[in-house]
Amino acid sequence: MAISIRLLVALCLVAILGACGSDKSLSERVALGEIGFFMESNPVYETAEIDYGEVKFSQKQDADLLAAYEALEKDGYVTMELLKERKRFLSKDSTFVYLIKLTDKSIPFVLEKTEKRATVKTATYALDEDGGAHIEQTGKNRAKATVTLSKSETDFADFAEKGADNNASFIKKSYSLRFHSETGWGVTK
């Protein structure tokens, strides 16, 4: 009778460990959770450079750029002060020199700043958990998960490069994951 109780306890332990997922297989839920946790400290975004300080604009050639700066001023990200306006002789074109200053409202979007240029976020990406993850086991302790990231444009989006790469509202990105016996699955850099 004592042997049958031990056998019953052993079978129960094997069943419990099997149900808890003690093996090294990676589920979609775990992959999405680990990638979401990784993205909190390693966000994905697009950038562009903008000029500030004394900036010269041509009325015809830089009309779109001037409109983008005026939109930023309207939203409170920059201040613009007209320093000079010059009409070209025998031309319908004029040139303007503005003193452009970044305001405190722009701080969350500025990544780097030099004397006359700033690198700003033009779009940020968030994990689309509804899109799921495509998981490919690449070894006993390694896997690759491809997920969908949804794009959200910032107020600085007018400064982003225009092109075929910017025609989608999402991107697909792959992350490498590794299994550690103490901590479980985690994203590797």
PDB file of C-alpha atoms in Angstrom:
ATOM      1  CA  MET A   1       0.000   0.000   0.000  1.00  0.00           C
ATOM      2  CA  ALA A   2       2.884   2.366   0.792  1.00  0.00           C
ATOM      3  CA  ILE A   3       4.265   1.870  -2.700  1.00  0.00           C
ATOM      4  CA  SER A   4       0.987   2.779  -4.368  1.00  0.00           C
ATOM      5  CA  ILE A   5       0.768   6.054  -2.362  1.00  0.00           C
ATOM      6  CA  ARG A   6       4.331   6.935  -3.396  1.00  0.00           C
ATOM      7  CA  LEU A   7       3.500   6.094  -6.983  1.00  0.00           C
ATOM      8  CA  LEU A   8       0.348   8.224  -6.807  1.00  0.00           C
ATOM      9  CA  VAL A   9       2.309  11.195  -5.342  1.00  0.00           C
ATOM     10  CA  ALA A  10       5.007  10.833  -8.017  1.00  0.00           C
ATOM     11  CA  LEU A  11       2.414  10.772 -10.786  1.00  0.00           C
ATOM     12  CA  CYS A  12       0.744  13.865  -9.327  1.00  0.00           C
ATOM     13  CA  LEU A  13       4.082  15.729  -9.208  1.00  0.00           C
ATOM     14  CA  VAL A  14       4.836  14.815 -12.831  1.00  0.00           C
ATOM     15  CA  ALA A  15       1.372  16.013 -13.887  1.00  0.00           C
ATOM     16  CA  ILE A  16       1.714  19.293 -11.966  1.00  0.00           C
ATOM     17  CA  LEU A  17       5.179  20.002 -13.382  1.00  0.00           C
ATOM     18  CA  GLY A  18       3.949  19.188 -16.877  1.00  0.00           C
ATOM     19  CA  ALA A  19       0.981  21.530 -16.499  1.00  0.00           C
ATOM     20  CA  CYS A  20       3.175  24.381 -15.213  1.00  0.00           C
ATOM     21  CA  GLY A  21       5.284  24.306 -18.359  1.00  0.00           C
ATOM     22  CA  SER A  22       8.579  23.364 -16.784  1.00  0.00           C
ATOM     23  CA  ASP A  23       9.976  22.595 -20.233  1.00  0.00           C
ATOM     24  CA  LYS A  24      11.763  25.239 -22.262  1.00  0.00           C
ATOM     25  CA  SER A  25       9.046  25.751 -24.870  1.00  0.00           C
ATOM     26  CA  LEU A  26       8.053  29.385 -25.391  1.00  0.00           C
ATOM     27  CA  SER A  27       4.372  30.325 -25.498  1.00  0.00           C
ATOM     28  CA  GLU A  28       3.024  33.319 -27.392  1.00  0.00           C
ATOM     29  CA  ARG A  29       1.736  34.892 -24.157  1.00  0.00           C
ATOM     30  CA  VAL A  30       5.155  34.658 -22.484  1.00  0.00           C
ATOM     31  CA  ALA A  31       6.927  36.037 -25.587  1.00  0.00           C
ATOM     32  CA  LEU A  32       4.574  39.032 -25.801  1.00  0.00           C
ATOM     33  CA  GLY A  33       4.987  39.723 -22.085  1.00  0.00           C
ATOM     34  CA  GLU A  34       8.789  39.596 -22.227  1.00  0.00           C
ATOM     35  CA  ILE A  35       8.950  41.771 -25.356  1.00  0.00           C
ATOM     36  CA  GLY A  36       6.550  44.305 -23.768  1.00  0.00           C
ATOM     37  CA  PHE A  37       8.721  44.417 -20.637  1.00  0.00           C
ATOM     38  CA  PHE A  38      11.863  44.860 -22.775  1.00  0.00           C
ATOM     39  CA  MET A  39      10.263  47.709 -24.776  1.00  0.00           C
ATOM     40  CA  GLU A  40       9.576  49.700 -21.589  1.00  0.00           C
ATOM     41  CA  SER A  41      13.310  50.306 -21.144  1.00  0.00           C
ATOM     42  CA  ASN A  42      14.223  50.080 -24.860  1.00  0.00           C
ATOM     43  CA  PRO A  43      11.524  51.977 -26.782  1.00  0.00           C
ATOM     44  CA  VAL A  44      11.337  51.861 -30.573  1.00  0.00           C
ATOM     45  CA  TYR A  45      10.947  55.180 -32.416  1.00  0.00           C
ATOM     46  CA  GLU A  46      11.808  57.110 -35.590  1.00  0.00           C
ATOM     47  CA  THR A  47      13.808  60.344 -35.499  1.00  0.00           C
ATOM     48  CA  ALA A  48      14.586  63.440 -37.546  1.00  0.00           C
ATOM     49  CA  GLU A  49      16.794  66.467 -37.090  1.00  0.00           C
ATOM     50  CA  ILE A  50      15.457  69.996 -36.777  1.00  0.00           C
ATOM     51  CA  ASP A  51      17.323  73.290 -36.767  1.00  0.00           C
ATOM     52  CA  TYR A  52      16.881  75.942 -34.101  1.00  0.00           C
ATOM     53  CA  GLY A  53      18.560  79.235 -33.258  1.00  0.00           C
ATOM     54  CA  GLU A  54      18.809  81.581 -36.274  1.00  0.00           C
ATOM     55  CA  VAL A  55      17.209  79.746 -39.185  1.00  0.00           C
ATOM     56  CA  LYS A  56      16.845  81.150 -42.704  1.00  0.00           C
ATOM     57  CA  PHE A  57      13.825  80.296 -44.871  1.00  0.00           C
ATOM     58  CA  SER A  58      13.046  81.004 -48.510  1.00  0.00           C
ATOM     59  CA  GLN A  59       9.371  81.828 -49.012  1.00  0.00           C
ATOM     60  CA  LYS A  60       8.932  79.525 -52.029  1.00  0.00           C
ATOM     61  CA  GLN A  61      11.525  76.814 -51.494  1.00  0.00           C
ATOM     62  CA  ASP A  62      10.986  76.302 -47.750  1.00  0.00           C
ATOM     63  CA  ALA A  63       7.222  76.892 -47.570  1.00  0.00           C
ATOM     64  CA  ASP A  64       6.467  73.378 -46.219  1.00  0.00           C
ATOM     65  CA  LEU A  65       9.294  73.558 -43.678  1.00  0.00           C
ATOM     66  CA  LEU A  66       8.176  76.989 -42.470  1.00  0.00           C
ATOM     67  CA  ALA A  67       4.594  75.671 -42.141  1.00  0.00           C
ATOM     68  CA  ALA A  68       5.894  72.733 -40.044  1.00  0.00           C
ATOM     69  CA  TYR A  69       7.705  75.132 -37.692  1.00  0.00           C
ATOM     70  CA  GLU A  70       4.612  77.341 -37.452  1.00  0.00           C
ATOM     71  CA  ALA A  71       2.538  74.269 -36.487  1.00  0.00           C
ATOM     72  CA  LEU A  72       5.060  73.496 -33.727  1.00  0.00           C
ATOM     73  CA  GLU A  73       4.830  77.092 -32.528  1.00  0.00           C
ATOM     74  CA  LYS A  74       1.034  76.899 -32.484  1.00  0.00           C
ATOM     75  CA  ASP A  75       1.218  73.733 -30.347  1.00  0.00           C
ATOM     76  CA  GLY A  76       3.774  75.326 -27.979  1.00  0.00           C
ATOM     77  CA  TYR A  77       6.868  73.237 -28.815  1.00  0.00           C
ATOM     78  CA  VAL A  78       8.915  76.164 -30.180  1.00  0.00           C
ATOM     79  CA  THR A  79       8.871  79.953 -30.181  1.00  0.00           C
ATOM     80  CA  MET A  80       9.595  81.876 -33.378  1.00  0.00           C
ATOM     81  CA  GLU A  81      10.728  85.476 -33.576  1.00  0.00           C
ATOM     82  CA  LEU A  82      11.162  87.135 -36.991  1.00  0.00           C
ATOM     83  CA  LEU A  83      14.605  88.755 -37.072  1.00  0.00           C
ATOM     84  CA  LYS A  84      14.905  89.740 -40.754  1.00  0.00           C
ATOM     85  CA  GLU A  85      12.723  89.789 -43.825  1.00  0.00           C
ATOM     86  CA  ARG A  86      14.280  90.505 -47.183  1.00  0.00           C
ATOM     87  CA  LYS A  87      12.582  90.763 -50.554  1.00  0.00           C
ATOM     88  CA  ARG A  88      14.800  89.697 -53.426  1.00  0.00           C
ATOM     89  CA  PHE A  89      15.161  92.294 -56.187  1.00  0.00           C
ATOM     90  CA  LEU A  90      12.998  91.566 -59.249  1.00  0.00           C
ATOM     91  CA  SER A  91      11.730  88.354 -57.693  1.00  0.00           C
ATOM     92  CA  LYS A  92       8.521  87.231 -56.050  1.00  0.00           C
ATOM     93  CA  ASP A  93      10.568  85.269 -53.520  1.00  0.00           C
ATOM     94  CA  SER A  94      11.476  86.566 -50.079  1.00  0.00           C
ATOM     95  CA  THR A  95      13.799  85.288 -47.377  1.00  0.00           C
ATOM     96  CA  PHE A  96      13.094  85.252 -43.661  1.00  0.00           C
ATOM     97  CA  VAL A  97      15.405  84.761 -40.712  1.00  0.00           C
ATOM     98  CA  TYR A  98      13.710  83.489 -37.559  1.00  0.00           C
ATOM     99  CA  LEU A  99      15.066  82.974 -34.072  1.00  0.00           C
ATOM    100  CA  ILE A 100      13.642  79.572 -33.117  1.00  0.00           C
ATOM    101  CA  LYS A 101      13.793  78.363 -29.517  1.00  0.00           C
ATOM    102  CA  LEU A 102      12.722  74.988 -28.136  1.00  0.00           C
ATOM    103  CA  THR A 103      10.292  75.170 -25.204  1.00  0.00           C
ATOM    104  CA  ASP A 104       9.960  72.903 -22.163  1.00  0.00           C
ATOM    105  CA  LYS A 105       7.020  71.168 -23.864  1.00  0.00           C
ATOM    106  CA  SER A 106       9.432  69.717 -26.451  1.00  0.00           C
ATOM    107  CA  ILE A 107      11.687  68.026 -23.849  1.00  0.00           C
ATOM    108  CA  PRO A 108      10.035  64.548 -24.016  1.00  0.00           C
ATOM    109  CA  PHE A 109      10.613  64.475 -27.799  1.00  0.00           C
ATOM    110  CA  VAL A 110      14.224  65.735 -27.899  1.00  0.00           C
ATOM    111  CA  LEU A 111      16.779  62.909 -27.822  1.00  0.00           C
ATOM    112  CA  GLU A 112      19.960  64.855 -28.572  1.00  0.00           C
ATOM    113  CA  LYS A 113      20.759  68.522 -28.834  1.00  0.00           C
ATOM    114  CA  THR A 114      23.756  70.323 -30.295  1.00  0.00           C
ATOM    115  CA  GLU A 115      24.327  74.055 -30.652  1.00  0.00           C
ATOM    116  CA  LYS A 116      22.054  74.458 -33.692  1.00  0.00           C
ATOM    117  CA  ARG A 117      20.321  71.092 -34.196  1.00  0.00           C
ATOM    118  CA  ALA A 118      18.129  68.754 -32.221  1.00  0.00           C
ATOM    119  CA  THR A 119      17.257  65.112 -32.871  1.00  0.00           C
ATOM    120  CA  VAL A 120      13.551  64.594 -32.162  1.00  0.00           C
ATOM    121  CA  LYS A 121      11.137  61.642 -32.139  1.00  0.00           C
ATOM    122  CA  THR A 122       8.822  61.744 -35.136  1.00  0.00           C
ATOM    123  CA  ALA A 123       7.038  58.447 -34.429  1.00  0.00           C
ATOM    124  CA  THR A 124       6.855  55.980 -31.565  1.00  0.00           C
ATOM    125  CA  TYR A 125       5.976  52.293 -31.709  1.00  0.00           C
ATOM    126  CA  ALA A 126       3.924  50.206 -29.280  1.00  0.00           C
ATOM    127  CA  LEU A 127       3.531  46.438 -29.107  1.00  0.00           C
ATOM    128  CA  ASP A 128       0.328  45.227 -30.794  1.00  0.00           C
ATOM    129  CA  GLU A 129      -0.583  42.282 -28.575  1.00  0.00           C
ATOM    130  CA  ASP A 130      -3.658  41.489 -30.698  1.00  0.00           C
ATOM    131  CA  GLY A 131      -1.334  40.796 -33.628  1.00  0.00           C
ATOM    132  CA  GLY A 132       0.277  37.947 -31.708  1.00  0.00           C
ATOM    133  CA  ALA A 133       3.795  36.665 -32.138  1.00  0.00           C
ATOM    134  CA  HIS A 134       5.358  34.276 -34.613  1.00  0.00           C
ATOM    135  CA  ILE A 135       7.731  32.125 -32.581  1.00  0.00           C
ATOM    136  CA  GLU A 136      10.606  30.148 -34.043  1.00  0.00           C
ATOM    137  CA  GLN A 137      12.612  27.926 -31.680  1.00  0.00           C
ATOM    138  CA  THR A 138      16.265  28.337 -32.779  1.00  0.00           C
ATOM    139  CA  GLY A 139      17.850  26.040 -30.191  1.00  0.00           C
ATOM    140  CA  LYS A 140      17.243  24.390 -26.834  1.00  0.00           C
ATOM    141  CA  ASN A 141      17.473  27.689 -24.942  1.00  0.00           C
ATOM    142  CA  ARG A 142      16.901  30.205 -27.731  1.00  0.00           C
ATOM    143  CA  ALA A 143      13.981  31.454 -29.772  1.00  0.00           C
ATOM    144  CA  LYS A 144      13.114  34.248 -32.170  1.00  0.00           C
ATOM    145  CA  ALA A 145       9.752  36.026 -31.910  1.00  0.00           C
ATOM    146  CA  THR A 146       8.435  38.328 -34.638  1.00  0.00           C
ATOM    147  CA  VAL A 147       5.792  40.812 -33.474  1.00  0.00           C
ATOM    148  CA  THR A 148       3.813  43.722 -34.882  1.00  0.00           C
ATOM    149  CA  LEU A 149       4.520  47.225 -33.577  1.00  0.00           C
ATOM    150  CA  SER A 150       1.869  49.926 -34.114  1.00  0.00           C
ATOM    151  CA  LYS A 151       3.080  53.369 -35.189  1.00  0.00           C
ATOM    152  CA  SER A 152       1.969  56.613 -33.514  1.00  0.00           C
ATOM    153  CA  GLU A 153       3.145  59.875 -35.056  1.00  0.00           C
ATOM    154  CA  THR A 154       4.275  62.711 -32.790  1.00  0.00           C
ATOM    155  CA  ASP A 155       3.766  66.430 -33.401  1.00  0.00           C
ATOM    156  CA  PHE A 156       7.231  66.441 -35.012  1.00  0.00           C
ATOM    157  CA  ALA A 157       6.103  64.021 -37.772  1.00  0.00           C
ATOM    158  CA  ASP A 158       6.243  66.754 -40.450  1.00  0.00           C
ATOM    159  CA  PHE A 159      10.050  66.660 -40.169  1.00  0.00           C
ATOM    160  CA  ALA A 160      10.292  62.910 -40.899  1.00  0.00           C
ATOM    161  CA  GLU A 161      11.735  61.786 -44.189  1.00  0.00           C
ATOM    162  CA  LYS A 162       9.075  61.080 -46.763  1.00  0.00           C
ATOM    163  CA  GLY A 163       9.409  57.823 -48.630  1.00  0.00           C
ATOM    164  CA  ALA A 164       8.181  54.317 -49.238  1.00  0.00           C
ATOM    165  CA  ASP A 165       9.309  53.205 -45.759  1.00  0.00           C
ATOM    166  CA  ASN A 166       6.819  55.550 -44.075  1.00  0.00           C
ATOM    167  CA  ASN A 167       3.662  54.365 -45.828  1.00  0.00           C
ATOM    168  CA  ALA A 168       2.578  51.810 -43.212  1.00  0.00           C
ATOM    169  CA  SER A 169       1.009  52.303 -39.784  1.00  0.00           C
ATOM    170  CA  PHE A 170       2.994  49.367 -38.351  1.00  0.00           C
ATOM    171  CA  ILE A 171       6.290  47.496 -38.600  1.00  0.00           C
ATOM    172  CA  LYS A 172       7.286  43.875 -38.032  1.00  0.00           C
ATOM    173  CA  LYS A 173      10.235  43.426 -35.669  1.00  0.00           C
ATOM    174  CA  SER A 174      12.046  40.300 -34.504  1.00  0.00           C
ATOM    175  CA  TYR A 175      13.420  39.813 -31.005  1.00  0.00           C
ATOM    176  CA  SER A 176      15.810  37.116 -29.798  1.00  0.00           C
ATOM    177  CA  LEU A 177      14.834  35.395 -26.554  1.00  0.00           C
ATOM    178  CA  ARG A 178      16.875  33.139 -24.325  1.00  0.00           C
ATOM    179  CA  PHE A 179      15.875  30.745 -21.561  1.00  0.00           C
ATOM    180  CA  HIS A 180      17.711  31.010 -18.212  1.00  0.00           C
ATOM    181  CA  SER A 181      17.055  28.290 -15.650  1.00  0.00           C
ATOM    182  CA  GLU A 182      16.740  30.841 -12.789  1.00  0.00           C
ATOM    183  CA  THR A 183      14.624  33.534 -14.474  1.00  0.00           C
ATOM    184  CA  GLY A 184      12.947  31.818 -17.411  1.00  0.00           C
ATOM    185  CA  TRP A 185      12.600  33.452 -20.837  1.00  0.00           C
ATOM    186  CA  GLY A 186      13.963  36.950 -21.496  1.00  0.00           C
ATOM    187  CA  VAL A 187      14.844  39.182 -24.464  1.00  0.00           C
ATOM    188  CA  THR A 188      18.526  39.387 -25.353  1.00  0.00           C
ATOM    189  CA  LYS A 189      20.069  42.416 -27.022  1.00  0.00           C
TER     190      LYS A 189
END
